[in-house]
XYZ file of C-alpha atoms in Angstrom:
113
model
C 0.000 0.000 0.000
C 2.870 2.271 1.053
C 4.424 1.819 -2.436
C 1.076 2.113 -4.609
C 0.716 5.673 -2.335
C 3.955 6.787 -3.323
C 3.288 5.978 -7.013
C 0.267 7.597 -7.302
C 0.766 11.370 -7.940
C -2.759 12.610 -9.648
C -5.001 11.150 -12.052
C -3.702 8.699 -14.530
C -1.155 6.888 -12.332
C -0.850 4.496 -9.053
C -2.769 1.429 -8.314
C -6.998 1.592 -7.755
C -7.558 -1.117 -5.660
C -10.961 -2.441 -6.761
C -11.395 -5.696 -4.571
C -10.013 -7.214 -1.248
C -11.795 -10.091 -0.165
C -11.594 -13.702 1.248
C -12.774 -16.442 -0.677
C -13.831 -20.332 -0.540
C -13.748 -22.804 -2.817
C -11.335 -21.212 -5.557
C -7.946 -21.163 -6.903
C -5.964 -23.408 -4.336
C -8.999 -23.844 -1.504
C -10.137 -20.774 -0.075
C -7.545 -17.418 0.448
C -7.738 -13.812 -0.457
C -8.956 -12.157 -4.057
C -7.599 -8.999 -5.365
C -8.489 -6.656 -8.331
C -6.312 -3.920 -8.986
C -6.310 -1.789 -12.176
C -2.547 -0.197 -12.161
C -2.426 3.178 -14.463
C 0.433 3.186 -16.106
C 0.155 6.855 -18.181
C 2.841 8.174 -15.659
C 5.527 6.245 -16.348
C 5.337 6.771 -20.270
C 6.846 9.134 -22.308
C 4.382 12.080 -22.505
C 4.588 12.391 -26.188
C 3.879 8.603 -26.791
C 0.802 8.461 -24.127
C -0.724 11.352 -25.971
C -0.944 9.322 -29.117
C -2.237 6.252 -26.511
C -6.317 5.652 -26.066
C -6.649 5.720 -21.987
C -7.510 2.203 -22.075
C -4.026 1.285 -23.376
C -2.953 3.015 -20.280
C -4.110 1.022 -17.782
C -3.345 -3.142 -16.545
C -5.631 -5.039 -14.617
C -4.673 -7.708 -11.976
C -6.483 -10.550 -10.602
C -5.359 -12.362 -7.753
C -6.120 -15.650 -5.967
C -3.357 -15.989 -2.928
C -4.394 -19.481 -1.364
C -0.856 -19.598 0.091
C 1.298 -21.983 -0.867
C -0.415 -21.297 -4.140
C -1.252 -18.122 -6.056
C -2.904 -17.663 -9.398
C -2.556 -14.134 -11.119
C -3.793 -12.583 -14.343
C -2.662 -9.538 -16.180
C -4.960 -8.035 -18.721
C -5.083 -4.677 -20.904
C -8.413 -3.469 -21.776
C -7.046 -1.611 -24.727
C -5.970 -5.488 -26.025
C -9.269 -6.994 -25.278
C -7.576 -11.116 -26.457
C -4.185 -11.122 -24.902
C -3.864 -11.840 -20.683
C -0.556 -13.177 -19.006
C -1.574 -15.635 -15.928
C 0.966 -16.945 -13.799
C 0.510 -20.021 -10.980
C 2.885 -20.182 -8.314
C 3.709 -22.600 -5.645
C 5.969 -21.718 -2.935
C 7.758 -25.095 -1.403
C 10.743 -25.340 0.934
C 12.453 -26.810 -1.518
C 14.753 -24.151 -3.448
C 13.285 -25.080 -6.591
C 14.231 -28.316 -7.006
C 11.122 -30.286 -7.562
C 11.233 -30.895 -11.195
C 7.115 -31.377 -11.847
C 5.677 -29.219 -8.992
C 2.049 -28.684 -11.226
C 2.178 -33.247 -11.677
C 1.961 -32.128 -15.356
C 1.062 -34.995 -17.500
C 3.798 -36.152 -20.357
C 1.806 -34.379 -22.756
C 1.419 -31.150 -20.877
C 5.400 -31.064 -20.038
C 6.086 -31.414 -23.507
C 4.262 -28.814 -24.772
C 6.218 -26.462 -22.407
C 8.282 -23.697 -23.759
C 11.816 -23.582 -21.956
């Protein structure tokens, strides 16, 4: 929070925090959901944003932190088919476990290292 305060300096930048709130039967069991939208007009040249529609501006972030395990998406509205999601799983392990998702043969291979 500290850092999305110090980010935001006026409209068009900083992080809008839309949702914080438990849930159940989700993403790992049951843990905490966010939705942030993180305006990103700020930290682009002024001369490029001005040729920018607001909506390219702007990333959205869904979270589902059901520690060990998180799940987060990345989204721009202004590219309506393109999202980034990420899974984690945090293990005491220093990354050694070589399958920690039990992917199948077919879903390893289709991997891209």
């Amino acid at each position: 929070q500290k850092k999305s305060r110090e980010e935001s300096s006026g409209e068009g930048s900083g992080v809008e925090i839309l949702a914080n709130r438990p849930y159940s039967d989700g993403p790992g069991g049951s843990g905490q959901y966010t939705h942030k939208i993180y305006h990103v007009g700020s930290h682009i040249p002024s001369w490029f944003r001005a040729l920018l529609p607001k909506a390219a501006l702007q990333v959205e972030e869904e979270s589902w932190n059901a520690y060990p395990y998180t799940r987060t998406r990345y989204t721009c509205p202004f590219v309506e088919k393109f999202s980034i999601e990420i899974e984690t799983y945090y293990r005491p392990d220093a990354g050694q476990q070589a399958n920690i998702f039990n992917l199948s043969a077919a879903e390893k291979r289709q991997r891209i290292l």
